[in-house]
mmCIF file of C-alpha atoms in Angstrom:
data_model
loop_
_atom_site.group_PDB
_atom_site.id
_atom_site.type_symbol
_atom_site.label_atom_id
_atom_site.label_comp_id
_atom_site.label_asym_id
_atom_site.label_seq_id
_atom_site.Cartn_x
_atom_site.Cartn_y
_atom_site.Cartn_z
ATOM 1 C CA MET A 1238 175.427 -90.878 153.405
ATOM 2 C CA LYS A 1239 173.601 -89.230 150.352
ATOM 3 C CA ILE A 1240 172.659 -85.982 150.848
ATOM 4 C CA THR A 1241 168.932 -85.112 149.020
ATOM 5 C CA PRO A 1242 168.706 -80.909 148.143
ATOM 6 C CA LYS A 1243 165.876 -79.431 149.892
ATOM 7 C CA PRO A 1244 163.959 -77.631 147.172
ATOM 8 C CA ASN A 1245 163.960 -73.967 146.735
ATOM 9 C CA LYS A 1246 161.092 -72.511 148.045
ATOM 10 C CA GLN A 1247 161.605 -69.091 146.901
ATOM 11 C CA ALA A 1248 161.544 -70.174 143.379
ATOM 12 C CA ASN A 1249 158.336 -70.954 143.814
ATOM 13 C CA ILE A 1250 157.027 -68.419 145.061
ATOM 14 C CA TRP A 1251 154.274 -66.621 142.560
ATOM 15 C CA TYR A 1252 155.096 -63.134 143.509
ATOM 16 C CA LYS A 1253 158.716 -63.344 142.684
ATOM 17 C CA ASN A 1254 158.212 -64.802 139.351
ATOM 18 C CA TYR A 1255 158.620 -62.335 136.918
ATOM 19 C CA MET A 1256 156.529 -63.857 134.283
ATOM 20 C CA VAL A 1257 153.511 -64.217 136.705
ATOM 21 C CA LEU A 1258 154.444 -60.210 137.513
ATOM 22 C CA ILE A 1259 154.753 -59.380 133.705
ATOM 23 C CA PHE A 1260 151.932 -61.344 132.064
ATOM 24 C CA VAL A 1261 149.305 -62.278 134.330
ATOM 25 C CA ILE A 1262 149.332 -58.800 136.573
ATOM 26 C CA GLY A 1263 151.401 -56.317 134.165
ATOM 27 C CA LEU A 1264 149.622 -56.395 131.222
ATOM 28 C CA PRO A 1265 146.047 -56.278 132.499
ATOM 29 C CA VAL A 1266 146.598 -53.150 135.088
ATOM 30 C CA LEU A 1267 148.181 -51.657 131.824
ATOM 31 C CA VAL A 1268 145.442 -52.257 130.328
ATOM 32 C CA VAL A 1269 142.453 -50.962 132.583
ATOM 33 C CA VAL A 1270 144.859 -47.686 133.325
ATOM 34 C CA VAL A 1271 145.461 -46.632 129.651
ATOM 35 C CA CYS A 1272 141.603 -47.360 129.476
ATOM 36 C CA ILE A 1273 141.000 -44.342 132.076
ATOM 37 C CA PHE A 1274 143.533 -42.146 130.963
ATOM 38 C CA PHE A 1275 141.440 -42.349 127.378
ATOM 39 C CA ILE A 1276 138.022 -41.740 129.570
ATOM 40 C CA ILE A 1277 138.970 -39.351 131.073
ATOM 41 C CA TYR A 1278 140.612 -37.590 128.093
ATOM 42 C CA SER A 1279 137.570 -38.212 126.046
ATOM 43 C CA ILE A 1280 135.672 -36.488 128.532
ATOM 44 C CA LYS A 1281 137.514 -33.339 129.569
ATOM 45 C CA ILE A 1282 138.895 -33.122 125.896
ATOM 46 C CA GLN A 1283 135.679 -32.864 123.272
ATOM 47 C CA ASP A 1284 135.874 -32.381 119.777
ATOM 48 C CA SER A 1285 135.748 -28.660 118.643
ATOM 49 C CA THR A 1286 132.323 -27.749 117.174
ATOM 50 C CA VAL A 1287 131.834 -27.315 113.443
ATOM 51 C CA ARG A 1288 131.177 -23.872 112.853
ATOM 52 C CA ASP A 1289 129.203 -24.117 109.319
ATOM 53 C CA ASP A 1290 125.996 -24.902 108.026
ATOM 54 C CA TRP A 1291 126.441 -28.773 108.114
ATOM 55 C CA TYR A 1292 123.832 -31.284 109.277
ATOM 56 C CA MET A 1293 123.108 -34.634 109.567
ATOM 57 C CA ASP A 1294 120.162 -36.743 107.800
ATOM 58 C CA GLY A 1295 120.753 -40.714 109.375
ATOM 59 C CA LYS A 1296 124.939 -41.517 109.039
ATOM 60 C CA THR A 1297 125.266 -38.432 105.967
ATOM 61 C CA LEU A 1298 126.572 -35.682 106.722
ATOM 62 C CA TYR A 1299 125.472 -32.652 104.194
ATOM 63 C CA GLN A 1300 126.383 -28.791 104.316
ATOM 64 C CA ASP A 1301 124.017 -26.293 103.673
ATOM 65 C CA ALA A 1302 124.490 -23.683 101.105
ATOM 66 C CA SER A 1303 121.323 -21.773 100.835
ATOM 67 C CA ARG A 1304 122.511 -18.969 102.755
ATOM 68 C CA ASP A 1305 125.113 -18.660 100.014
ATOM 69 C CA LYS A 1306 123.125 -19.179 96.855
ATOM 70 C CA LEU A 1307 120.660 -16.496 98.579
ATOM 71 C CA SER A 1308 123.743 -14.118 98.790
ATOM 72 C CA HIS A 1309 124.918 -14.440 95.329
ATOM 73 C CA ASP A 1310 121.231 -14.596 93.602
ATOM 74 C CA LEU A 1311 120.749 -11.154 95.549
ATOM 75 C CA GLY A 1312 124.164 -9.829 94.199
ATOM 76 C CA ILE A 1313 125.429 -9.100 97.632
ATOM 77 C CA SER A 1314 129.053 -8.151 98.082
ATOM 78 C CA GLY A 1315 130.800 -6.308 101.019
ATOM 79 C CA ILE A 1316 134.385 -4.854 101.856
ATOM 80 C CA MET A 1317 136.006 -5.645 105.123
ATOM 81 C CA ARG A 1318 138.404 -2.975 107.190
ATOM 82 C CA LEU A 1319 140.303 -4.123 109.916
ATOM 83 C CA THR A 1320 142.426 -0.987 112.018
ATOM 84 C CA GLN A 1321 144.127 -2.195 115.142
ATOM 85 C CA GLU A 1322 144.221 -0.245 118.343
ATOM 86 C CA ASP A 1323 145.916 -0.866 121.497
ATOM 87 C CA GLN A 1324 144.286 -4.613 121.961
ATOM 88 C CA MET A 1325 141.432 -4.547 119.834
ATOM 89 C CA THR A 1326 140.445 -4.144 115.863
ATOM 90 C CA ARG A 1327 137.832 -1.939 114.542
ATOM 91 C CA VAL A 1328 135.978 -3.391 112.120
ATOM 92 C CA ARG A 1329 134.185 -1.668 109.317
ATOM 93 C CA PHE A 1330 132.092 -3.529 106.505
ATOM 94 C CA GLU A 1331 130.504 -1.763 103.887
ATOM 95 C CA LEU A 1332 127.499 -4.149 102.466
ATOM 96 C CA ASN A 1333 127.236 -3.401 98.474
ATOM 97 C CA TYR A 1334 124.250 -4.040 96.528
ATOM 98 C CA PRO A 1335 123.953 -4.543 92.810
ATOM 99 C CA ALA A 1336 123.602 -0.967 91.011
ATOM 100 C CA GLN A 1337 120.100 -1.789 89.466
ATOM 101 C CA SER A 1338 118.515 -2.978 93.392
ATOM 102 C CA LEU A 1339 119.668 0.663 94.487
ATOM 103 C CA ALA A 1340 118.364 1.995 91.108
ATOM 104 C CA THR A 1341 114.880 0.151 91.460
ATOM 105 C CA GLN A 1342 115.153 -0.108 95.377
ATOM 106 C CA THR A 1343 114.175 -3.740 94.835
ATOM 107 C CA PHE A 1344 116.181 -6.566 95.403
ATOM 108 C CA SER A 1345 116.116 -8.849 92.691
ATOM 109 C CA ASP A 1346 113.373 -10.713 94.046
ATOM 110 C CA GLY A 1347 111.176 -8.074 94.031
ATOM 111 C CA THR A 1348 111.046 -7.560 97.619
ATOM 112 C CA PRO A 1349 111.676 -3.754 99.330
ATOM 113 C CA LEU A 1350 115.513 -3.148 99.273
ATOM 114 C CA THR A 1351 116.550 -2.424 103.386
ATOM 115 C CA TYR A 1352 119.657 -2.763 105.235
ATOM 116 C CA PRO A 1353 119.417 -4.998 108.022
ATOM 117 C CA LYS A 1354 120.225 -3.472 111.451
ATOM 118 C CA SER A 1355 122.983 -5.538 112.679
ATOM 119 C CA LEU A 1356 125.345 -8.412 111.000
ATOM 120 C CA SER A 1357 126.583 -11.397 112.537
ATOM 121 C CA VAL A 1358 130.420 -11.864 111.913
ATOM 122 C CA ARG A 1359 132.207 -15.172 112.823
ATOM 123 C CA ILE A 1360 136.484 -15.298 112.122
ATOM 124 C CA SER A 1361 137.464 -19.119 112.912
ATOM 125 C CA HIS A 1362 140.992 -19.802 113.169
ATOM 126 C CA ALA A 1363 141.987 -22.800 111.023
ATOM 127 C CA THR A 1364 143.108 -24.858 113.360
ATOM 128 C CA ASP A 1365 142.747 -23.346 117.315
ATOM 129 C CA ASN A 1366 139.178 -22.932 117.921
ATOM 130 C CA ASP A 1367 140.663 -20.917 121.050
ATOM 131 C CA LYS A 1368 141.060 -18.387 118.912
ATOM 132 C CA ASP A 1369 137.827 -18.207 117.527
ATOM 133 C CA ARG A 1370 136.273 -15.096 117.246
ATOM 134 C CA ASP A 1371 132.381 -13.929 116.957
ATOM 135 C CA PHE A 1372 130.674 -10.300 117.256
ATOM 136 C CA ILE A 1373 128.343 -8.391 116.411
ATOM 137 C CA MET A 1374 128.126 -5.343 113.437
ATOM 138 C CA THR A 1375 125.892 -2.710 113.961
ATOM 139 C CA HIS A 1376 123.993 -0.606 111.045
ATOM 140 C CA GLN A 1377 125.710 3.010 111.413
ATOM 141 C CA THR A 1378 124.788 5.365 108.049
ATOM 142 C CA ASP A 1379 123.766 4.032 104.359
ATOM 143 C CA ASN A 1380 126.039 0.580 103.828
ATOM 144 C CA SER A 1381 128.352 0.735 106.382
ATOM 145 C CA TYR A 1382 128.524 -1.064 109.283
ATOM 146 C CA ALA A 1383 131.005 -1.360 112.398
ATOM 147 C CA GLY A 1384 132.054 -3.471 115.754
ATOM 148 C CA GLU A 1385 135.335 -4.349 117.148
ATOM 149 C CA VAL A 1386 137.100 -7.662 118.350
ATOM 150 C CA LYS A 1387 139.728 -8.846 120.210
ATOM 151 C CA LEU A 1388 141.899 -10.923 117.457
ATOM 152 C CA ASP A 1389 145.021 -13.551 118.610
ATOM 153 C CA PRO A 1390 148.127 -10.512 116.839
ATOM 154 C CA THR A 1391 150.038 -14.354 115.337
ATOM 155 C CA PRO A 1392 149.717 -14.193 111.613
ATOM 156 C CA ALA A 1393 147.509 -17.068 110.820
ATOM 157 C CA LYS A 1394 144.787 -18.521 108.346
ATOM 158 C CA TYR A 1395 140.880 -17.427 109.409
ATOM 159 C CA TYR A 1396 137.938 -18.356 107.767
ATOM 160 C CA LEU A 1397 135.674 -14.840 107.897
ATOM 161 C CA GLN A 1398 131.933 -14.884 107.702
ATOM 162 C CA VAL A 1399 129.526 -12.603 107.422
ATOM 163 C CA SER A 1400 125.623 -13.276 108.116
ATOM 164 C CA ASN A 1401 122.541 -11.566 108.091
ATOM 165 C CA ASP A 1402 120.187 -13.368 110.521
ATOM 166 C CA ASP A 1403 117.038 -11.502 109.684
ATOM 167 C CA ASP A 1404 114.269 -12.680 106.968
ATOM 168 C CA LYS A 1405 116.810 -12.303 104.127
ATOM 169 C CA ASN A 1406 118.684 -14.671 105.676
ATOM 170 C CA TRP A 1407 122.141 -15.071 103.571
ATOM 171 C CA ARG A 1408 126.019 -15.515 104.022
ATOM 172 C CA LEU A 1409 129.658 -14.252 102.330
ATOM 173 C CA VAL A 1410 132.708 -16.097 103.283
ATOM 174 C CA GLN A 1411 136.138 -15.733 102.814
ATOM 175 C CA HIS A 1412 139.255 -16.879 104.118
ATOM 176 C CA GLU A 1413 142.205 -14.929 104.706
ATOM 177 C CA ASN A 1414 145.729 -14.670 106.451
ATOM 178 C CA LEU A 1415 145.327 -12.129 109.225
ATOM 179 C CA PRO A 1416 146.080 -9.757 110.156
ATOM 180 C CA LYS A 1417 145.176 -7.654 107.396
ATOM 181 C CA GLN A 1418 143.275 -4.536 106.779
ATOM 182 C CA ASN A 1419 141.072 -5.145 103.699
ATOM 183 C CA ILE A 1420 139.040 -8.336 102.733
ATOM 184 C CA ALA A 1421 136.633 -8.713 99.746
ATOM 185 C CA PHE A 1422 133.637 -10.676 99.981
ATOM 186 C CA VAL A 1423 131.937 -11.948 97.141
ATOM 187 C CA PRO A 1424 129.499 -13.809 95.909
ATOM 188 C CA LEU A 1425 130.629 -18.043 95.238
ATOM 189 C CA ALA A 1426 131.017 -18.134 91.729
ATOM 190 C CA SER A 1427 130.352 -22.243 92.044
ATOM 191 C CA PHE A 1428 126.400 -20.686 91.517
ATOM 192 C CA ASP A 1429 126.921 -19.071 88.139
ATOM 193 C CA GLU A 1430 124.967 -20.169 85.419
ATOM 194 C CA GLU A 1431 127.850 -20.415 82.881
ATOM 195 C CA ARG A 1432 129.795 -23.074 86.135
ATOM 196 C CA SER A 1433 126.430 -25.204 87.028
ATOM 197 C CA ALA A 1434 126.150 -26.525 83.059
ATOM 198 C CA LEU A 1435 128.223 -29.436 81.591
ATOM 199 C CA PRO A 1436 130.512 -28.292 78.947
ATOM 200 C CA ASP A 1437 129.145 -29.443 75.427
ATOM 201 C CA GLN A 1438 131.050 -32.835 74.555
ATOM 202 C CA ARG A 1439 129.537 -33.575 71.368
ATOM 203 C CA SER A 1440 132.232 -32.819 68.616
ATOM 204 C CA ARG A 1441 134.574 -35.757 70.745
ATOM 205 C CA ARG A 1442 132.331 -38.361 70.860
ATOM 206 C CA PRO A 1443 134.079 -40.817 67.864
ATOM 207 C CA SER A 1444 132.020 -40.858 65.239
ATOM 208 C CA ALA A 1445 128.602 -43.383 64.841
ATOM 209 C CA ASP A 1446 130.014 -44.361 60.739
ATOM 210 C CA LYS A 1447 133.976 -45.127 61.777
ATOM 211 C CA SER A 1448 134.581 -48.382 60.911
ATOM 212 C CA PHE A 1449 136.723 -50.474 63.171
#
């Protein structure tokens, strides 16, 4: 008598088939979980805010250099002096005007020379925006300004900006490795006329009567 083997019903159960578990169920579930993770990540951990004079025009990103140009045209410069006291850093700033402007008591554009009541300071860490600091320096006497800020003691590269937010809306920028005691601020040399003019290349042109 021939015995016919009974079919193995256990092998046909779908939830015990590894191909179904991996490719039909596992991969779609994994994709859904990863998508949910990135959605939560993008909401909670947003991109840091741009800390400079940038603006959008359509789909193009531009940088506004008008304040840098104004500080160059007015000949404004300065020295920042930082002194560590306990947990705070005392900041003193010497705002320097050109000697000619001091003699005539007018700026190069003819407006009266005045010292702002306060100056805004931005100290931006090169990579970690949690270490960025903004504060105000108030006018003391003559060309001297003072303020205080709590800086991270870890040595690192920082971008510094001193600006006047009044009618004369200028700014001075510098980058330095902090901590440091003295930082010099000078106008950007890229606005110098001799730098903006293209060099004369006529002497390098091939002669018109050169024969080939």
